[in-house]
Amino acid sequence: MTPDEQAEIKNAASLMIENCLSLIVSCALYGIYCLAFFISLGIYLKGRPSPMKKAMLCFVLFTFAMVTPYYVVFQGSPLIIIKHELMVSLPDGITAQITAANSQLLLEVFTDIKDCLCNLIVLLVDVVIVWRAWAMFRDSKIVKLLLVFLVVVDIGVTIADCVADTKNVKFFTVTLDWVQIIVSLSVNVVATCLIAIRAWMHRRSTRPFRMRTRKTQVEEVLILLVESGAIYALIQIASLIIRALDVDITSPTPVGTARGIIDQIYLYCASLNPVAISLLVQTQCTYYEHSSYLDDSHTLALALSQENKQENQHVFMAYTLEGDSVDDY
């Protein structure tokens, strides 16, 4: 066996170990996602339906319909490589088997589907995040124009990235992957900052009515949205950093392995975002139903005065219609 063959076998073994780690992480994350999805679906089905609630349910179902095929093709790609590298013997030896495994048409199809689904999932989550900010600033034309501009740019970059992935244009694929994450990060940061501004405005407007230090229900929901956006932004930044460090793409490296794991965490955190927020908001609503803070009728009457009612409706517009109570959600 020549030194070149030994090096190629070593690289193939390292790549196989990297794929196994990615499969384990993907299985764990998909299991967590499915658990959260079915819990959220059960809570949705038990409550009273409303148009906005149905719209959010459609987002969650559509995300699930894309995450599941992504999981299938992601798990199937390494299995194709293993089959043709180890289970199908060729007369020319292991080198020919590695070449045959990497040139399988089904593997290329799975890779294209996986890349397109990943881009579409991130785009859908960006739309959900923008939708929340839109609902809270629906009376501000400047904010709405800014959000529309960000969504249009996001859609354009996503379409271009999907086309580049299917055409296998390496330079444009790598560049658009960077641009897609940066645009998604920008959308998330802008929307999260807008929600944080709304939280500050709400806190300032209710300050004269506060009898206790406990936060109002609306404020708790706003803080949950801001915290989730901040965590998602940190994961996006980590993905950008690991991509910048992963400069050696010719052979498997620890940085490349870490990049594969972080990319999976990034995707499933994006998928979990609408589901997790729905669960957290519903949990907060249930908690406040039994809270002594709401038992104070004087404080409640002041906090829900006509001056603040319109602002509260903006917060829950992403989940309920005007006139629907928070308990209905």
mmCIF file of C-alpha atoms in Angstrom:
data_model
loop_
_atom_site.group_PDB
_atom_site.id
_atom_site.type_symbol
_atom_site.label_atom_id
_atom_site.label_comp_id
_atom_site.label_asym_id
_atom_site.label_seq_id
_atom_site.Cartn_x
_atom_site.Cartn_y
_atom_site.Cartn_z
ATOM 1 C CA MET A 1 0.000 0.000 0.000
ATOM 2 C CA THR A 2 1.420 3.334 -1.042
ATOM 3 C CA PRO A 3 1.658 6.350 1.306
ATOM 4 C CA ASP A 4 -0.993 8.135 -0.755
ATOM 5 C CA GLU A 5 -3.400 5.243 -0.273
ATOM 6 C CA GLN A 6 -2.684 5.205 3.464
ATOM 7 C CA ALA A 7 -3.385 8.935 3.695
ATOM 8 C CA GLU A 8 -6.614 8.539 1.733
ATOM 9 C CA ILE A 9 -7.788 5.704 3.978
ATOM 10 C CA LYS A 10 -6.927 7.786 7.046
ATOM 11 C CA ASN A 11 -8.933 10.720 5.708
ATOM 12 C CA ALA A 12 -11.864 8.421 4.908
ATOM 13 C CA ALA A 13 -11.793 6.985 8.448
ATOM 14 C CA SER A 14 -11.636 10.479 9.977
ATOM 15 C CA LEU A 15 -14.535 11.585 7.807
ATOM 16 C CA MET A 16 -16.530 8.538 8.887
ATOM 17 C CA ILE A 17 -15.946 9.366 12.561
ATOM 18 C CA GLU A 18 -16.993 12.959 11.886
ATOM 19 C CA ASN A 19 -20.165 11.746 10.165
ATOM 20 C CA CYS A 20 -20.965 9.445 13.100
ATOM 21 C CA LEU A 21 -20.667 12.330 15.564
ATOM 22 C CA SER A 22 -22.907 14.479 13.370
ATOM 23 C CA LEU A 23 -25.458 11.656 13.174
ATOM 24 C CA ILE A 24 -25.528 11.286 16.963
ATOM 25 C CA VAL A 25 -25.976 15.028 17.488
ATOM 26 C CA SER A 26 -28.638 15.175 14.772
ATOM 27 C CA CYS A 27 -30.596 12.290 16.320
ATOM 28 C CA ALA A 28 -30.545 13.922 19.757
ATOM 29 C CA LEU A 29 -31.584 17.343 18.449
ATOM 30 C CA TYR A 30 -34.332 15.925 16.254
ATOM 31 C CA GLY A 31 -35.684 13.983 19.234
ATOM 32 C CA ILE A 32 -35.801 17.168 21.318
ATOM 33 C CA TYR A 33 -37.477 19.004 18.457
ATOM 34 C CA CYS A 34 -40.134 16.294 18.016
ATOM 35 C CA LEU A 35 -40.860 16.276 21.749
ATOM 36 C CA ALA A 36 -41.349 20.049 21.822
ATOM 37 C CA PHE A 37 -43.382 19.960 18.607
ATOM 38 C CA PHE A 38 -45.887 17.356 19.794
ATOM 39 C CA ILE A 39 -46.266 19.011 23.205
ATOM 40 C CA SER A 40 -46.947 22.341 21.495
ATOM 41 C CA LEU A 41 -49.343 20.691 19.044
ATOM 42 C CA GLY A 42 -51.279 19.087 21.893
ATOM 43 C CA ILE A 43 -51.640 22.415 23.687
ATOM 44 C CA TYR A 44 -52.784 24.111 20.481
ATOM 45 C CA LEU A 45 -55.453 21.483 19.844
ATOM 46 C CA LYS A 46 -56.843 21.775 23.379
ATOM 47 C CA GLY A 47 -57.277 25.550 23.267
ATOM 48 C CA ARG A 48 -59.906 27.633 21.521
ATOM 49 C CA PRO A 49 -58.849 28.375 17.922
ATOM 50 C CA SER A 50 -58.422 31.895 16.596
ATOM 51 C CA PRO A 51 -57.143 33.120 13.196
ATOM 52 C CA MET A 52 -53.759 34.216 14.546
ATOM 53 C CA LYS A 53 -53.442 31.019 16.531
ATOM 54 C CA LYS A 54 -54.154 29.022 13.383
ATOM 55 C CA ALA A 55 -51.541 31.034 11.492
ATOM 56 C CA MET A 56 -48.906 30.261 14.122
ATOM 57 C CA LEU A 57 -49.911 26.603 14.008
ATOM 58 C CA CYS A 58 -49.390 26.629 10.229
ATOM 59 C CA PHE A 59 -45.882 28.008 10.720
ATOM 60 C CA VAL A 60 -45.073 25.267 13.227
ATOM 61 C CA LEU A 61 -46.515 22.521 11.003
ATOM 62 C CA PHE A 62 -44.741 23.834 7.923
ATOM 63 C CA THR A 63 -41.443 23.903 9.806
ATOM 64 C CA PHE A 64 -41.990 20.307 10.920
ATOM 65 C CA ALA A 65 -42.770 19.326 7.317
ATOM 66 C CA MET A 66 -39.336 20.627 6.283
ATOM 67 C CA VAL A 67 -37.295 19.510 9.300
ATOM 68 C CA THR A 68 -38.351 15.863 8.978
ATOM 69 C CA PRO A 69 -37.227 15.428 5.320
ATOM 70 C CA TYR A 70 -34.021 17.274 6.212
ATOM 71 C CA TYR A 71 -33.397 14.793 9.018
ATOM 72 C CA VAL A 72 -34.038 11.849 6.680
ATOM 73 C CA VAL A 73 -31.630 13.013 3.961
ATOM 74 C CA PHE A 74 -29.036 14.078 6.539
ATOM 75 C CA GLN A 75 -29.096 10.606 8.067
ATOM 76 C CA GLY A 76 -29.162 8.930 4.656
ATOM 77 C CA SER A 77 -26.073 10.618 3.178
ATOM 78 C CA PRO A 78 -23.486 8.976 5.494
ATOM 79 C CA LEU A 79 -25.210 5.608 5.080
ATOM 80 C CA ILE A 80 -24.732 5.830 1.308
ATOM 81 C CA ILE A 81 -21.036 6.566 1.822
ATOM 82 C CA ILE A 82 -20.649 3.668 4.261
ATOM 83 C CA LYS A 83 -22.386 1.281 1.891
ATOM 84 C CA HIS A 84 -20.171 2.023 -1.105
ATOM 85 C CA GLU A 85 -16.939 2.461 0.873
ATOM 86 C CA LEU A 86 -17.125 -0.616 3.088
ATOM 87 C CA MET A 87 -19.918 -2.935 1.965
ATOM 88 C CA VAL A 88 -19.432 -2.929 -1.827
ATOM 89 C CA SER A 89 -15.997 -4.292 -2.768
ATOM 90 C CA LEU A 90 -14.263 -3.252 -5.987
ATOM 91 C CA PRO A 91 -11.282 -4.943 -7.696
ATOM 92 C CA ASP A 92 -9.174 -1.755 -7.511
ATOM 93 C CA GLY A 93 -9.332 -1.648 -3.724
ATOM 94 C CA ILE A 94 -10.388 0.839 -1.068
ATOM 95 C CA THR A 95 -9.312 3.884 -3.082
ATOM 96 C CA ALA A 96 -11.723 3.028 -5.882
ATOM 97 C CA GLN A 97 -14.468 2.367 -3.331
ATOM 98 C CA ILE A 98 -13.974 5.803 -1.762
ATOM 99 C CA THR A 99 -14.125 7.453 -5.181
ATOM 100 C CA ALA A 100 -17.247 5.490 -6.111
ATOM 101 C CA ALA A 101 -18.943 6.410 -2.823
ATOM 102 C CA ASN A 102 -18.309 10.142 -3.262
ATOM 103 C CA SER A 103 -19.579 10.123 -6.855
ATOM 104 C CA GLN A 104 -22.962 8.519 -6.181
ATOM 105 C CA LEU A 105 -25.840 10.364 -7.852
ATOM 106 C CA LEU A 106 -28.168 9.727 -4.910
ATOM 107 C CA LEU A 107 -25.619 11.306 -2.572
ATOM 108 C CA GLU A 108 -25.545 14.449 -4.717
ATOM 109 C CA VAL A 109 -29.348 14.589 -4.750
ATOM 110 C CA PHE A 110 -29.487 14.186 -0.963
ATOM 111 C CA THR A 111 -26.904 16.944 -0.536
ATOM 112 C CA ASP A 112 -28.849 19.364 -2.747
ATOM 113 C CA ILE A 113 -32.117 18.612 -0.933
ATOM 114 C CA LYS A 114 -30.446 19.006 2.452
ATOM 115 C CA ASP A 115 -28.915 22.383 1.574
ATOM 116 C CA CYS A 116 -32.173 23.748 0.130
ATOM 117 C CA LEU A 117 -34.244 22.579 3.103
ATOM 118 C CA CYS A 118 -31.746 24.103 5.521
ATOM 119 C CA ASN A 119 -31.978 27.471 3.770
ATOM 120 C CA LEU A 120 -35.791 27.355 3.654
ATOM 121 C CA ILE A 121 -36.061 26.462 7.346
ATOM 122 C CA VAL A 122 -33.897 29.423 8.342
ATOM 123 C CA LEU A 123 -35.927 31.691 6.033
ATOM 124 C CA LEU A 124 -39.217 30.543 7.554
ATOM 125 C CA VAL A 125 -37.948 31.200 11.070
ATOM 126 C CA ASP A 126 -36.799 34.669 10.004
ATOM 127 C CA VAL A 127 -40.317 35.354 8.707
ATOM 128 C CA VAL A 128 -41.783 34.270 12.058
ATOM 129 C CA ILE A 129 -39.389 36.570 13.928
ATOM 130 C CA VAL A 130 -40.266 39.499 11.644
ATOM 131 C CA TRP A 131 -43.959 38.721 12.057
ATOM 132 C CA ARG A 132 -43.674 39.189 15.828
ATOM 133 C CA ALA A 133 -41.971 42.553 15.462
ATOM 134 C CA TRP A 134 -44.500 43.582 12.786
ATOM 135 C CA ALA A 135 -47.405 42.790 15.121
ATOM 136 C CA MET A 136 -45.948 45.017 17.835
ATOM 137 C CA PHE A 137 -45.252 47.971 15.514
ATOM 138 C CA ARG A 138 -48.126 47.667 13.053
ATOM 139 C CA ASP A 139 -48.830 51.409 13.354
ATOM 140 C CA SER A 140 -45.277 52.449 12.431
ATOM 141 C CA LYS A 141 -44.723 52.729 8.673
ATOM 142 C CA ILE A 142 -40.950 53.147 9.037
ATOM 143 C CA VAL A 143 -40.615 49.937 11.035
ATOM 144 C CA LYS A 144 -42.859 48.053 8.622
ATOM 145 C CA LEU A 145 -40.846 49.249 5.610
ATOM 146 C CA LEU A 146 -37.613 48.223 7.331
ATOM 147 C CA LEU A 147 -38.978 44.760 8.106
ATOM 148 C CA VAL A 148 -40.300 44.318 4.559
ATOM 149 C CA PHE A 149 -36.906 45.307 3.148
ATOM 150 C CA LEU A 150 -35.109 42.786 5.377
ATOM 151 C CA VAL A 151 -37.511 39.993 4.430
ATOM 152 C CA VAL A 152 -37.172 40.729 0.698
ATOM 153 C CA VAL A 153 -33.367 40.675 0.961
ATOM 154 C CA ASP A 154 -33.540 37.470 2.995
ATOM 155 C CA ILE A 155 -35.766 35.793 0.407
ATOM 156 C CA GLY A 156 -33.501 36.887 -2.448
ATOM 157 C CA VAL A 157 -30.344 35.602 -0.752
ATOM 158 C CA THR A 158 -32.034 32.317 0.147
ATOM 159 C CA ILE A 159 -33.184 31.713 -3.431
ATOM 160 C CA ALA A 160 -29.719 32.553 -4.767
ATOM 161 C CA ASP A 161 -28.100 30.221 -2.234
ATOM 162 C CA CYS A 162 -30.438 27.364 -3.158
ATOM 163 C CA VAL A 163 -29.690 27.844 -6.864
ATOM 164 C CA ALA A 164 -25.938 27.955 -6.217
ATOM 165 C CA ASP A 165 -26.151 24.767 -4.145
ATOM 166 C CA THR A 166 -27.905 22.875 -6.939
ATOM 167 C CA LYS A 167 -25.462 24.193 -9.577
ATOM 168 C CA ASN A 168 -22.456 23.167 -7.442
ATOM 169 C CA VAL A 169 -20.696 26.506 -7.953
ATOM 170 C CA LYS A 170 -18.207 26.266 -5.114
ATOM 171 C CA PHE A 171 -17.179 29.926 -4.830
ATOM 172 C CA PHE A 172 -20.726 31.290 -4.942
ATOM 173 C CA THR A 173 -21.980 28.557 -2.605
ATOM 174 C CA VAL A 174 -19.454 29.401 0.124
ATOM 175 C CA THR A 175 -19.981 33.146 -0.304
ATOM 176 C CA LEU A 176 -23.772 32.922 -0.258
ATOM 177 C CA ASP A 177 -23.671 30.672 2.809
ATOM 178 C CA TRP A 178 -21.858 33.475 4.608
ATOM 179 C CA VAL A 179 -24.233 36.122 3.277
ATOM 180 C CA GLN A 180 -27.292 34.050 4.186
ATOM 181 C CA ILE A 181 -26.204 33.716 7.821
ATOM 182 C CA ILE A 182 -25.284 37.410 8.032
ATOM 183 C CA VAL A 183 -28.657 38.477 6.598
ATOM 184 C CA SER A 184 -30.497 36.113 8.941
ATOM 185 C CA LEU A 185 -28.488 37.495 11.868
ATOM 186 C CA SER A 186 -29.379 41.039 10.809
ATOM 187 C CA VAL A 187 -33.077 40.164 10.629
ATOM 188 C CA ASN A 188 -32.948 38.562 14.065
ATOM 189 C CA VAL A 189 -31.012 41.429 15.674
ATOM 190 C CA VAL A 190 -33.284 44.132 14.221
ATOM 191 C CA ALA A 191 -36.486 42.298 15.192
ATOM 192 C CA THR A 192 -35.160 41.494 18.677
ATOM 193 C CA CYS A 193 -34.124 45.123 19.220
ATOM 194 C CA LEU A 194 -37.596 46.276 18.174
ATOM 195 C CA ILE A 195 -39.173 43.859 20.641
ATOM 196 C CA ALA A 196 -36.774 45.095 23.343
ATOM 197 C CA ILE A 197 -37.856 48.669 22.597
ATOM 198 C CA ARG A 198 -41.487 47.611 22.937
ATOM 199 C CA ALA A 199 -40.669 45.960 26.278
ATOM 200 C CA TRP A 200 -38.999 49.149 27.497
ATOM 201 C CA MET A 201 -41.962 51.257 26.348
ATOM 202 C CA HIS A 202 -44.370 48.927 28.130
ATOM 203 C CA ARG A 203 -42.351 48.988 31.341
ATOM 204 C CA ARG A 204 -42.148 52.777 31.269
ATOM 205 C CA SER A 205 -45.877 53.157 30.646
ATOM 206 C CA THR A 206 -46.832 50.822 33.505
ATOM 207 C CA ARG A 207 -44.320 52.196 36.013
ATOM 208 C CA PRO A 208 -46.805 54.639 37.645
ATOM 209 C CA PHE A 209 -49.268 51.795 38.212
ATOM 210 C CA ARG A 210 -46.837 49.317 39.756
ATOM 211 C CA MET A 211 -47.717 48.311 43.298
ATOM 212 C CA ARG A 212 -45.183 45.486 43.427
ATOM 213 C CA THR A 213 -41.864 44.602 41.861
ATOM 214 C CA ARG A 214 -43.158 41.598 39.910
ATOM 215 C CA LYS A 215 -43.270 42.021 36.148
ATOM 216 C CA THR A 216 -46.559 42.096 34.289
ATOM 217 C CA GLN A 217 -47.599 39.225 32.064
ATOM 218 C CA VAL A 218 -46.989 41.254 28.908
ATOM 219 C CA GLU A 219 -43.520 42.202 30.129
ATOM 220 C CA GLU A 220 -42.661 38.568 30.862
ATOM 221 C CA VAL A 221 -43.679 37.539 27.337
ATOM 222 C CA LEU A 222 -41.650 40.365 25.815
ATOM 223 C CA ILE A 223 -38.595 39.379 27.845
ATOM 224 C CA LEU A 224 -38.978 35.784 26.661
ATOM 225 C CA LEU A 225 -39.001 36.966 23.049
ATOM 226 C CA VAL A 226 -35.928 39.136 23.599
ATOM 227 C CA GLU A 227 -34.008 36.385 25.393
ATOM 228 C CA SER A 228 -34.827 33.817 22.716
ATOM 229 C CA GLY A 229 -33.691 36.232 20.013
ATOM 230 C CA ALA A 230 -30.441 36.912 21.884
ATOM 231 C CA ILE A 231 -29.678 33.198 22.272
ATOM 232 C CA TYR A 232 -30.429 32.593 18.607
ATOM 233 C CA ALA A 233 -28.127 35.485 17.652
ATOM 234 C CA LEU A 234 -25.284 34.017 19.740
ATOM 235 C CA ILE A 235 -25.652 30.695 17.927
ATOM 236 C CA GLN A 236 -25.573 32.492 14.575
ATOM 237 C CA ILE A 237 -22.412 34.354 15.588
ATOM 238 C CA ALA A 238 -20.824 31.079 16.716
ATOM 239 C CA SER A 239 -21.648 29.578 13.316
ATOM 240 C CA LEU A 240 -19.951 32.504 11.556
ATOM 241 C CA ILE A 241 -16.857 32.236 13.762
ATOM 242 C CA ILE A 242 -16.461 28.495 13.232
ATOM 243 C CA ARG A 243 -16.841 28.959 9.480
ATOM 244 C CA ALA A 244 -14.057 31.549 9.537
ATOM 245 C CA LEU A 245 -11.787 29.138 11.429
ATOM 246 C CA ASP A 246 -12.552 26.165 9.172
ATOM 247 C CA VAL A 247 -10.183 27.075 6.341
ATOM 248 C CA ASP A 248 -8.873 23.550 5.645
ATOM 249 C CA ILE A 249 -11.582 21.793 3.639
ATOM 250 C CA THR A 250 -9.298 19.213 2.005
ATOM 251 C CA SER A 251 -9.214 16.863 4.998
ATOM 252 C CA PRO A 252 -11.206 16.282 8.210
ATOM 253 C CA THR A 253 -10.077 18.440 11.141
ATOM 254 C CA PRO A 254 -11.350 19.046 14.704
ATOM 255 C CA VAL A 255 -12.529 22.479 13.585
ATOM 256 C CA GLY A 256 -14.454 20.884 10.731
ATOM 257 C CA THR A 257 -16.059 18.437 13.151
ATOM 258 C CA ALA A 258 -17.024 21.301 15.467
ATOM 259 C CA ARG A 259 -18.443 23.190 12.499
ATOM 260 C CA GLY A 260 -20.669 20.251 11.556
ATOM 261 C CA ILE A 261 -21.994 20.016 15.118
ATOM 262 C CA ILE A 262 -22.581 23.777 15.437
ATOM 263 C CA ASP A 263 -24.345 23.839 12.071
ATOM 264 C CA GLN A 264 -26.740 21.169 13.352
ATOM 265 C CA ILE A 265 -27.313 23.091 16.578
ATOM 266 C CA TYR A 266 -27.935 26.241 14.530
ATOM 267 C CA LEU A 267 -30.515 24.564 12.309
ATOM 268 C CA TYR A 268 -32.444 22.833 15.082
ATOM 269 C CA CYS A 269 -32.379 25.912 17.318
ATOM 270 C CA ALA A 270 -33.876 27.831 14.413
ATOM 271 C CA SER A 271 -36.531 25.129 14.020
ATOM 272 C CA LEU A 272 -37.230 25.106 17.757
ATOM 273 C CA ASN A 273 -37.608 28.884 17.956
ATOM 274 C CA PRO A 274 -41.330 29.197 17.075
ATOM 275 C CA VAL A 275 -42.210 26.000 18.956
ATOM 276 C CA ALA A 276 -40.275 26.931 22.095
ATOM 277 C CA ILE A 277 -41.637 30.475 22.181
ATOM 278 C CA SER A 278 -45.194 29.156 21.901
ATOM 279 C CA LEU A 279 -44.613 26.769 24.799
ATOM 280 C CA LEU A 280 -42.948 29.426 26.944
ATOM 281 C CA VAL A 281 -45.682 31.991 26.324
ATOM 282 C CA GLN A 282 -48.395 29.462 27.148
ATOM 283 C CA THR A 283 -46.520 28.468 30.301
ATOM 284 C CA GLN A 284 -46.282 32.105 31.357
ATOM 285 C CA CYS A 285 -50.006 32.603 30.734
ATOM 286 C CA THR A 286 -50.842 29.564 32.872
ATOM 287 C CA TYR A 287 -48.493 30.756 35.592
ATOM 288 C CA TYR A 288 -50.058 34.182 35.735
ATOM 289 C CA GLU A 289 -53.538 32.749 36.002
ATOM 290 C CA HIS A 290 -52.527 31.485 39.463
ATOM 291 C CA SER A 291 -50.350 34.474 40.340
ATOM 292 C CA SER A 292 -51.130 36.590 43.373
ATOM 293 C CA TYR A 293 -50.082 39.601 41.331
ATOM 294 C CA LEU A 294 -53.245 39.304 39.281
ATOM 295 C CA ASP A 295 -55.303 38.819 42.425
ATOM 296 C CA ASP A 296 -54.684 42.439 43.303
ATOM 297 C CA SER A 297 -57.745 43.913 41.626
ATOM 298 C CA HIS A 298 -56.602 47.492 42.102
ATOM 299 C CA THR A 299 -53.218 46.894 40.442
ATOM 300 C CA LEU A 300 -54.795 44.837 37.680
ATOM 301 C CA ALA A 301 -57.343 47.540 36.914
ATOM 302 C CA LEU A 302 -54.615 50.130 36.607
ATOM 303 C CA ALA A 303 -52.272 47.917 34.557
ATOM 304 C CA LEU A 304 -55.035 47.053 32.120
ATOM 305 C CA SER A 305 -56.369 50.576 31.836
ATOM 306 C CA GLN A 306 -57.442 51.913 28.484
ATOM 307 C CA GLU A 307 -54.093 53.661 28.073
ATOM 308 C CA ASN A 308 -52.161 50.358 28.083
ATOM 309 C CA LYS A 309 -54.722 48.030 26.537
ATOM 310 C CA GLN A 310 -53.760 48.878 22.956
ATOM 311 C CA GLU A 311 -50.068 48.254 23.667
ATOM 312 C CA ASN A 312 -50.835 44.892 25.261
ATOM 313 C CA GLN A 313 -52.835 43.907 22.201
ATOM 314 C CA HIS A 314 -49.788 44.662 20.032
ATOM 315 C CA VAL A 315 -47.738 42.172 22.044
ATOM 316 C CA PHE A 316 -50.211 39.327 21.726
ATOM 317 C CA MET A 317 -51.159 40.166 18.124
ATOM 318 C CA ALA A 318 -48.648 37.558 16.976
ATOM 319 C CA TYR A 319 -50.694 34.878 18.710
ATOM 320 C CA THR A 320 -54.262 36.163 19.130
ATOM 321 C CA LEU A 321 -56.746 38.511 17.498
ATOM 322 C CA GLU A 322 -57.796 41.780 19.052
ATOM 323 C CA GLY A 323 -60.558 41.027 21.476
ATOM 324 C CA ASP A 324 -59.289 37.517 22.256
ATOM 325 C CA SER A 325 -58.184 37.118 25.827
ATOM 326 C CA VAL A 326 -54.753 35.863 26.784
ATOM 327 C CA ASP A 327 -56.400 32.864 28.428
ATOM 328 C CA ASP A 328 -57.729 31.779 25.028
ATOM 329 C CA TYR A 329 -54.188 31.393 23.762
#
